[in-house]
Amino acid sequence: MKLTIAKCLFVLLFGFISFNTWAQEITIELGPDEIGLNETFNIKVTISNDKIKSYDQFPEIPGFQKQGLSQSSSMNLINGQMSSTNSIIQYYKPTKKGRFQTGSFSVKINGNDYASPGKSINVVDARAAQRTPGLFGPTDDLFGGTQAEPEFIEIEDDAFFASTVNKEEVFVGEGINVSLAFYMSETNQAPFQFYEPGRQLDEMLKKIKPSNAWEENFNITSIQPEKVTFNGKNWIKYKVYEAVFFPFSEGEINIPSVAWEMIKYKLAKNPTFFGSNRLEDFKTFYSSGKKIKVKPLPPHPLKNEVSVGLYQLRENFTDLQVQTGEGFTYNFGVSGEGNINSISPPKANQIQKLNTYDPNVRQQINRGNGRISGIKEFTYFLTLNEAGEVKLADHFNWIYFNPNTEKYDTLRPKSVIRVVGESKVNQAISNQRLGGIYDLIELEDNKLLNQRYKYYFSLFINLLLAASVILLAVLIMKKR
């Protein structure tokens, strides 16, 4: 029984028959040999009985400019067997008249490379638009008819790309949060897609990273939508970069204007059930530049050495009782918001009753909520050889600058050590290495050395050599 067109459509749309899949085949079709200056050339890649899951960039053609991509698909039913084709088309617009060569090229489709020998294209004067006579429906191409190329239109978008900073004026060493994000309103109708964000970000960072600042990068690995509201409007924010810069010197930090390219699709003016209803195109957005003033720290003997931030002191105990000569550990931890990497050890006062060794250092840095925070911990091994009460505030202190109060502040320990037992001072001295000249006693020769004797001996050797030379010269002359 012969199937009518309506029955074929019913079968294609709902698939209520069994069929065998044909073998997969990929072909590359090139556009016409000759086109007008107002026409387009295209490269079409078609895959049979499979979907186009991934594809690489199409080649550049001298004298042409890429116009965008479109995709199409179709299905055919022949003798109870169904086949499908999926195509991707790259359009090229000529920029001038002349003859051009595409050259041989290859396109990667679904992970495999497919080659084409290329062809020669002759671009002539612009031609008048022609329309093929006859009336055809949207499904004519499926049943052997001809379908006109769809007309695509660009939808006005409500989106922008921006750089933001949390402060316009900071002190030397104070953190500045810098972020770059793509914003799109909730009412935006234009379809967008990110285009090679990793490559674009690498190029942007070369421009925006200041040379006179330390960078703490938040290392955004995936772009996630975030709802924000400003100017009385709801937006979707896609943050692509965030970091905190800590300037080394006074002056100015410049964040230049940078470009960000997005894929923006044009939509078919008259959408159809079959074929492509959108065309891939590109739009470039530009962020505005930012300038941050960096002020010098107020006068202080240690202004070039102190850390800048909001810090607190953390200790592992407040009250401890130990025996004389008994070692114990003490943690001097600086925690808070600021450049954790730049935190230096506390100043230790050299008091004989407290024996200290170089500390072990541990740090943890947290990046979140637009700020850098964490802790840097200095672990000391201490011993006390005399009984009594020792306040560690007399032995350690750490000076920093607080940008909120615009004043210098000092962190001092609150810990108190209560030492009990007999004095171990003499024992500690006997256990210590005397160092210096005493370390060389076993290594040096015990023979006395007369420096004057050494001088006379050298003089005698030099005179003897001189006499030998003179004697040799006399003998040679006599012989002649």
Coordinates of C-alpha atoms in Angstrom, one line a residue:
M1 CA 0.0 0.0 0.0
K2 CA 1.4 3.4 -1.0
L3 CA 2.1 5.7 1.9
T4 CA 0.7 9.2 1.6
I5 CA 2.6 12.3 2.6
A6 CA 0.6 12.7 5.8
K7 CA 1.3 9.1 6.8
C8 CA 5.0 9.6 6.1
L9 CA 5.1 12.7 8.3
F10 CA 3.3 10.7 11.0
V11 CA 5.9 8.0 10.8
L12 CA 8.8 10.4 10.9
L13 CA 7.5 12.4 13.8
F14 CA 6.6 9.5 16.1
G15 CA 8.7 6.6 14.9
F16 CA 6.0 3.9 15.2
I17 CA 7.8 1.5 12.8
S18 CA 10.9 -0.5 13.0
F19 CA 14.0 0.4 10.9
N20 CA 17.6 -0.5 10.3
T21 CA 20.3 2.1 10.7
W22 CA 22.5 2.7 7.7
A23 CA 26.3 3.0 8.0
Q24 CA 27.8 6.3 9.2
E25 CA 29.3 8.4 6.5
I26 CA 30.8 11.9 6.6
T27 CA 31.1 14.2 3.5
I28 CA 32.5 17.7 3.0
E29 CA 30.8 19.8 0.4
L30 CA 32.2 23.1 -0.9
G31 CA 30.1 26.0 -2.3
P32 CA 30.0 27.1 -6.0
D33 CA 33.0 27.9 -8.1
E34 CA 31.7 31.4 -8.8
I35 CA 29.8 33.8 -6.6
G36 CA 28.8 37.4 -6.6
L37 CA 30.3 40.0 -4.2
N38 CA 26.9 40.1 -2.4
E39 CA 26.6 36.3 -2.1
T40 CA 28.1 33.8 0.3
F41 CA 30.3 30.8 0.0
N42 CA 29.9 27.9 2.3
I43 CA 31.6 24.7 3.5
K44 CA 29.1 22.0 4.5
V45 CA 30.0 18.9 6.6
T46 CA 27.3 16.2 6.6
I47 CA 27.3 13.1 8.8
S48 CA 24.9 10.2 8.1
N49 CA 23.1 8.3 10.8
D50 CA 24.8 10.0 13.7
K51 CA 24.8 13.4 15.5
I52 CA 27.5 16.0 15.3
K53 CA 28.7 16.0 18.9
S54 CA 31.8 18.1 18.5
Y55 CA 33.6 20.0 15.8
D56 CA 36.8 22.1 15.3
Q57 CA 37.2 25.5 13.7
F58 CA 36.6 25.7 10.0
P59 CA 39.5 27.0 7.9
E60 CA 40.2 30.7 7.1
I61 CA 39.9 31.6 3.4
P62 CA 41.9 34.5 2.0
G63 CA 39.7 37.3 0.7
F64 CA 36.7 36.0 2.8
Q65 CA 35.3 36.7 6.2
K66 CA 33.5 34.2 8.4
Q67 CA 29.9 35.0 8.8
G68 CA 28.7 32.3 11.2
L69 CA 27.5 28.7 11.5
S70 CA 24.2 27.0 11.1
Q71 CA 23.1 23.4 11.6
S72 CA 20.5 21.3 9.9
S73 CA 19.1 17.8 10.0
S74 CA 16.8 15.6 7.9
M75 CA 15.3 12.1 7.9
N76 CA 14.4 9.8 5.0
L77 CA 12.2 6.7 4.9
I78 CA 12.8 4.4 2.0
N79 CA 11.3 0.9 1.8
G80 CA 10.8 0.8 5.6
Q81 CA 14.3 1.8 6.3
M82 CA 15.0 5.2 8.0
S83 CA 18.2 7.2 7.5
S84 CA 19.2 10.6 9.0
T85 CA 21.7 13.2 8.1
N86 CA 23.0 16.1 10.3
S87 CA 24.9 19.0 8.7
I88 CA 26.9 21.9 9.9
I89 CA 27.5 24.8 7.5
Q90 CA 30.2 27.6 7.8
Y91 CA 29.3 30.7 5.8
Y92 CA 31.9 33.0 4.2
K93 CA 31.4 36.5 2.9
P94 CA 33.8 37.8 0.2
T95 CA 35.5 41.1 0.9
K96 CA 36.7 41.8 -2.6
K97 CA 36.6 40.6 -6.2
G98 CA 39.1 38.1 -7.6
R99 CA 40.1 34.5 -7.7
F100 CA 40.9 32.8 -4.4
Q101 CA 42.1 29.4 -3.3
T102 CA 40.8 27.6 -0.2
G103 CA 43.7 25.3 -0.2
S104 CA 43.6 21.8 1.2
F105 CA 42.3 21.6 4.8
S106 CA 40.8 19.2 7.3
V107 CA 38.0 19.6 9.8
K108 CA 37.8 17.6 13.1
I109 CA 34.3 16.1 13.5
N110 CA 33.5 14.0 16.6
G111 CA 37.2 13.7 17.4
N112 CA 38.3 12.5 13.9
D113 CA 39.9 14.6 11.1
Y114 CA 38.3 14.7 7.6
A115 CA 40.3 16.2 4.7
S116 CA 39.2 18.2 1.7
P117 CA 41.4 19.1 -1.3
G118 CA 39.9 22.6 -1.5
K119 CA 39.0 24.5 -4.6
S120 CA 39.3 27.8 -6.5
I121 CA 36.6 30.4 -6.0
N122 CA 36.0 33.3 -8.5
V123 CA 34.3 36.3 -6.9
V124 CA 32.6 38.6 -9.5
D125 CA 30.5 41.8 -9.3
A126 CA 27.4 41.8 -7.1
R127 CA 24.4 40.0 -8.6
A128 CA 20.7 40.8 -8.5
A129 CA 18.8 38.5 -6.1
Q130 CA 16.8 35.7 -7.8
R131 CA 13.9 33.7 -6.5
T132 CA 13.1 30.2 -7.8
P133 CA 9.5 30.2 -9.1
G134 CA 7.0 27.9 -7.5
L135 CA 5.4 27.5 -4.1
F136 CA 7.0 25.0 -1.6
G137 CA 6.2 24.1 1.9
P138 CA 8.6 23.7 4.8
T139 CA 8.8 20.0 4.2
D140 CA 9.5 20.1 0.5
D141 CA 13.2 19.5 0.9
L142 CA 12.4 16.3 2.7
F143 CA 10.4 14.9 -0.2
G144 CA 12.5 16.1 -3.1
G145 CA 11.4 19.7 -3.4
T146 CA 13.5 22.9 -3.0
Q147 CA 13.6 24.9 0.2
A148 CA 14.7 28.6 0.2
E149 CA 17.5 29.7 2.5
P150 CA 16.0 30.9 5.8
E151 CA 16.4 34.6 6.7
F152 CA 18.0 35.2 10.1
I153 CA 17.6 38.3 12.2
E154 CA 19.5 39.6 15.2
I155 CA 17.7 40.0 18.5
E156 CA 18.5 43.1 20.5
D157 CA 20.3 42.0 23.7
D158 CA 20.3 43.3 27.2
A159 CA 23.8 42.3 28.3
F160 CA 27.2 43.8 29.1
F161 CA 30.7 42.9 30.3
A162 CA 32.2 44.7 33.2
S163 CA 35.2 44.9 35.5
T164 CA 34.6 45.9 39.2
V165 CA 36.8 46.8 42.1
N166 CA 35.8 47.0 45.7
K167 CA 37.9 50.1 46.6
E168 CA 39.0 53.2 44.7
E169 CA 41.7 54.1 47.2
V170 CA 44.0 51.9 49.3
F171 CA 47.2 51.9 51.4
V172 CA 50.3 50.2 50.2
G173 CA 49.9 46.5 51.0
E174 CA 46.1 46.7 51.4
G175 CA 44.0 44.3 49.2
I176 CA 42.0 45.3 46.2
N177 CA 39.3 42.9 44.9
V178 CA 39.1 42.9 41.1
S179 CA 36.6 40.8 39.2
L180 CA 35.5 40.4 35.5
A181 CA 32.0 39.2 34.7
F182 CA 29.4 38.9 31.9
Y183 CA 26.0 40.3 32.9
M184 CA 22.7 39.4 31.3
S185 CA 19.3 40.6 32.4
E186 CA 16.6 38.1 33.3
T187 CA 14.4 39.5 30.6
N188 CA 17.1 39.2 27.9
Q189 CA 15.8 37.3 24.8
A190 CA 19.0 37.1 22.7
P191 CA 20.6 33.7 22.9
F192 CA 24.3 33.7 24.0
Q193 CA 27.0 31.1 24.5
F194 CA 30.5 31.4 25.9
Y195 CA 33.3 31.2 23.3
E196 CA 36.8 29.8 24.3
P197 CA 36.7 31.4 27.7
G198 CA 40.1 29.9 28.7
R199 CA 41.9 31.3 25.8
Q200 CA 40.3 34.7 26.2
L201 CA 41.0 34.8 29.9
D202 CA 44.8 34.1 29.3
E203 CA 45.0 37.0 26.9
M204 CA 43.1 39.3 29.3
L205 CA 45.3 38.5 32.3
K206 CA 48.4 39.6 30.3
K207 CA 46.8 43.1 30.2
I208 CA 45.2 43.6 33.6
K209 CA 47.8 42.1 36.0
P210 CA 49.8 45.0 37.5
S211 CA 53.5 44.6 37.8
N212 CA 53.7 46.4 41.1
A213 CA 51.3 44.1 43.1
W214 CA 51.0 40.6 44.5
E215 CA 48.1 38.6 43.0
E216 CA 46.0 36.1 44.9
N217 CA 43.9 34.5 42.1
F218 CA 40.6 32.8 43.1
N219 CA 41.2 30.3 40.2
I220 CA 37.6 30.1 38.8
T221 CA 37.5 26.7 37.0
S222 CA 33.8 26.8 35.9
I223 CA 31.5 29.7 35.0
Q224 CA 28.4 29.5 37.2
P225 CA 25.3 31.8 37.0
E226 CA 24.6 34.0 40.0
K227 CA 21.5 36.2 40.5
V228 CA 22.3 39.8 41.4
T229 CA 20.2 43.0 41.6
F230 CA 21.3 46.6 41.0
N231 CA 19.6 49.7 39.6
G232 CA 16.3 48.1 40.5
K233 CA 16.8 45.3 38.0
N234 CA 17.5 41.6 38.2
W235 CA 20.6 40.3 36.4
I236 CA 22.4 37.0 35.9
K237 CA 26.1 37.3 36.6
Y238 CA 28.7 35.0 35.0
K239 CA 32.0 35.7 36.8
V240 CA 35.0 34.7 34.7
Y241 CA 37.9 36.1 36.8
E242 CA 38.4 37.2 40.4
A243 CA 41.6 38.1 42.3
V244 CA 42.9 40.3 45.1
F245 CA 45.9 42.6 44.3
F246 CA 48.2 43.8 47.1
P247 CA 50.2 46.8 45.8
F248 CA 53.9 47.0 46.7
S249 CA 54.4 50.7 46.3
E250 CA 52.5 54.0 46.3
G251 CA 51.1 55.4 43.1
E252 CA 48.3 54.0 41.0
I253 CA 46.9 50.6 39.9
N254 CA 45.4 50.7 36.4
I255 CA 42.9 48.0 35.3
P256 CA 42.6 48.6 31.5
S257 CA 39.5 48.1 29.3
V258 CA 39.4 44.5 27.9
A259 CA 37.4 42.8 25.3
W260 CA 35.2 39.7 25.8
E261 CA 33.8 37.8 22.8
M262 CA 30.5 35.8 23.1
I263 CA 28.7 33.6 20.6
K264 CA 25.4 35.4 19.8
Y265 CA 22.9 33.5 17.7
K266 CA 20.7 35.1 15.0
L267 CA 17.2 33.6 14.9
A268 CA 15.2 32.6 11.8
K269 CA 12.6 35.1 10.9
N270 CA 10.2 32.3 9.9
P271 CA 11.0 29.3 12.1
T272 CA 10.3 25.9 10.5
F273 CA 10.1 22.4 12.0
F274 CA 12.9 21.1 9.8
G275 CA 16.3 22.7 9.3
S276 CA 18.2 25.3 11.4
N277 CA 16.3 28.1 13.2
R278 CA 19.4 29.9 14.4
L279 CA 22.7 31.1 13.0
E280 CA 25.9 31.3 15.0
D281 CA 27.5 34.8 15.1
F282 CA 29.8 36.7 17.4
K283 CA 29.6 39.9 19.5
T284 CA 32.4 41.6 21.3
F285 CA 31.8 43.4 24.6
Y286 CA 34.2 45.8 26.3
S287 CA 34.7 46.5 30.0
S288 CA 35.5 50.0 31.3
G289 CA 38.9 50.7 32.8
K290 CA 39.5 51.3 36.5
K291 CA 42.1 53.3 38.4
I292 CA 42.9 52.8 42.1
K293 CA 45.0 55.3 44.1
V294 CA 47.6 53.7 46.3
K295 CA 48.5 55.8 49.4
P296 CA 51.8 55.5 51.4
L297 CA 51.7 54.3 55.0
P298 CA 52.1 56.8 57.8
P299 CA 55.6 57.4 59.1
H300 CA 57.0 54.6 61.2
P301 CA 60.5 53.0 61.7
L302 CA 59.1 49.7 60.3
K303 CA 56.7 51.1 57.6
N304 CA 58.5 49.2 54.9
E305 CA 58.4 45.9 56.8
V306 CA 55.0 45.6 58.4
S307 CA 52.0 43.7 57.1
V308 CA 48.8 45.5 56.3
G309 CA 45.4 44.0 57.2
L310 CA 43.0 43.1 59.9
Y311 CA 44.7 40.6 62.2
Q312 CA 44.3 38.8 65.5
L313 CA 46.6 36.6 67.6
R314 CA 46.0 32.9 68.2
E315 CA 47.9 31.0 70.9
N316 CA 47.8 27.3 71.8
F317 CA 47.6 28.0 75.5
T318 CA 47.1 30.8 78.0
D319 CA 48.6 29.3 81.1
L320 CA 51.1 26.5 81.3
Q321 CA 53.2 25.0 84.1
V322 CA 56.5 23.3 83.2
Q323 CA 59.6 22.0 85.0
T324 CA 63.0 23.8 84.7
G325 CA 64.9 22.5 81.7
E326 CA 61.8 20.9 80.2
G327 CA 61.0 21.9 76.6
F328 CA 57.6 22.8 75.3
T329 CA 56.0 24.2 72.1
Y330 CA 54.4 27.6 71.7
N331 CA 52.3 28.6 68.7
F332 CA 52.2 32.3 67.7
G333 CA 49.4 32.4 65.1
V334 CA 48.5 35.5 63.1
S335 CA 45.0 35.1 61.6
G336 CA 42.7 37.5 59.7
E337 CA 42.2 39.3 56.4
G338 CA 45.2 40.4 54.3
N339 CA 48.2 39.2 52.4
I340 CA 48.9 36.0 54.4
N341 CA 52.0 35.3 52.3
S342 CA 53.7 38.5 53.4
I343 CA 53.4 37.9 57.2
S344 CA 56.8 37.7 58.8
P345 CA 57.8 36.1 62.1
P346 CA 57.2 38.0 65.3
K347 CA 60.0 40.0 66.8
A348 CA 61.7 37.9 69.6
N349 CA 63.5 39.7 72.5
Q350 CA 66.7 37.9 73.5
I351 CA 66.2 37.3 77.2
Q352 CA 68.6 34.7 78.8
K353 CA 65.9 33.0 80.9
L354 CA 64.1 31.9 77.7
N355 CA 65.8 29.7 75.2
T356 CA 64.2 29.8 71.7
Y357 CA 64.9 28.0 68.4
D358 CA 63.9 29.0 64.9
P359 CA 60.2 28.4 64.4
N360 CA 58.4 26.0 62.1
V361 CA 56.0 27.9 59.8
R362 CA 52.6 26.8 58.6
Q363 CA 50.1 28.8 56.7
Q364 CA 46.5 28.4 55.3
I365 CA 45.0 30.8 52.8
N366 CA 41.2 31.1 52.2
R367 CA 39.8 32.7 49.1
G368 CA 36.1 33.5 49.2
N369 CA 33.5 36.2 49.6
G370 CA 35.7 38.6 47.7
R371 CA 38.5 38.6 50.2
I372 CA 41.7 36.8 51.2
S373 CA 41.9 35.5 54.7
G374 CA 43.7 32.8 56.6
I375 CA 46.4 32.1 59.3
K376 CA 50.1 31.9 59.5
E377 CA 51.4 30.0 62.5
F378 CA 54.9 30.1 63.9
T379 CA 55.7 27.2 66.2
Y380 CA 58.6 27.7 68.7
F381 CA 60.3 25.1 70.9
L382 CA 61.1 26.8 74.2
T383 CA 63.0 25.9 77.4
L384 CA 63.3 27.7 80.8
N385 CA 66.1 26.9 83.2
E386 CA 65.1 29.0 86.2
A387 CA 61.9 28.8 88.3
G388 CA 59.5 31.7 88.2
E389 CA 56.7 33.3 86.2
V390 CA 57.4 34.2 82.6
K391 CA 55.1 36.4 80.5
L392 CA 55.6 35.7 76.8
A393 CA 54.4 39.3 76.1
D394 CA 57.9 40.3 77.3
H395 CA 59.5 38.1 74.7
F396 CA 57.4 38.3 71.5
N397 CA 55.5 41.0 69.6
W398 CA 54.2 41.6 66.1
I399 CA 53.6 45.0 64.6
Y400 CA 51.1 45.6 61.7
F401 CA 49.1 48.4 60.1
N402 CA 45.3 48.4 60.4
P403 CA 43.8 50.1 57.3
N404 CA 40.4 50.6 58.9
T405 CA 41.8 52.7 61.9
E406 CA 44.7 53.9 59.8
K407 CA 47.0 53.2 62.7
Y408 CA 49.8 50.8 63.6
D409 CA 49.0 48.1 66.1
T410 CA 50.9 45.4 68.0
L411 CA 49.9 41.8 68.8
R412 CA 51.4 40.6 72.1
P413 CA 50.9 37.2 73.7
K414 CA 48.7 36.7 76.7
S415 CA 50.3 33.4 77.6
V416 CA 52.0 33.0 81.0
I417 CA 54.5 30.2 81.8
R418 CA 54.9 29.1 85.4
V419 CA 58.3 27.4 85.9
V420 CA 58.9 25.1 88.9
G421 CA 62.0 23.1 90.0
E422 CA 65.7 23.6 90.6
S423 CA 67.8 26.0 88.6
K424 CA 69.4 24.4 85.5
V425 CA 71.4 27.4 84.4
N426 CA 74.9 25.8 85.1
Q427 CA 73.8 22.6 83.5
A428 CA 72.6 24.4 80.4
I429 CA 75.9 26.3 80.1
S430 CA 78.0 23.1 80.3
N431 CA 75.8 21.5 77.6
Q432 CA 76.3 24.4 75.2
R433 CA 79.1 24.5 72.6
L434 CA 81.5 27.3 73.3
G435 CA 82.0 27.8 69.6
G436 CA 84.5 30.3 68.1
I437 CA 88.1 29.6 68.9
Y438 CA 87.3 26.6 71.1
D439 CA 85.9 24.7 68.1
L440 CA 89.3 25.0 66.4
I441 CA 91.5 23.7 69.3
E442 CA 91.3 20.1 68.1
L443 CA 91.8 21.0 64.4
E444 CA 94.8 23.4 64.5
D445 CA 98.5 22.5 64.7
N446 CA 100.2 23.2 68.1
K447 CA 103.6 24.2 66.6
L448 CA 104.7 27.8 66.9
L449 CA 105.3 29.8 63.8
N450 CA 108.0 32.5 63.5
Q451 CA 106.8 35.1 60.9
R452 CA 110.2 36.9 60.9
Y453 CA 112.0 33.6 60.0
K454 CA 109.6 33.1 57.2
Y455 CA 110.4 36.6 55.8
Y456 CA 114.2 36.0 55.8
F457 CA 113.9 32.6 54.2
S458 CA 111.9 34.0 51.3
L459 CA 114.5 36.8 50.8
F460 CA 117.3 34.3 50.7
I461 CA 115.6 32.2 48.0
N462 CA 115.0 35.3 45.8
L463 CA 118.6 36.4 46.1
L464 CA 119.8 32.9 45.2
L465 CA 117.6 32.8 42.1
A466 CA 118.9 36.2 41.0
A467 CA 122.6 35.1 41.4
S468 CA 121.9 31.9 39.4
V469 CA 120.5 34.0 36.5
I470 CA 123.6 36.3 36.5
L471 CA 126.0 33.4 36.6
L472 CA 124.3 31.7 33.7
A473 CA 124.5 34.9 31.6
V474 CA 128.3 35.3 32.2
L475 CA 129.0 31.7 31.2
I476 CA 127.1 32.2 27.9
M477 CA 129.0 35.3 27.1
K478 CA 132.4 33.7 27.7
K479 CA 131.5 30.8 25.6
R480 CA 130.8 33.0 22.6

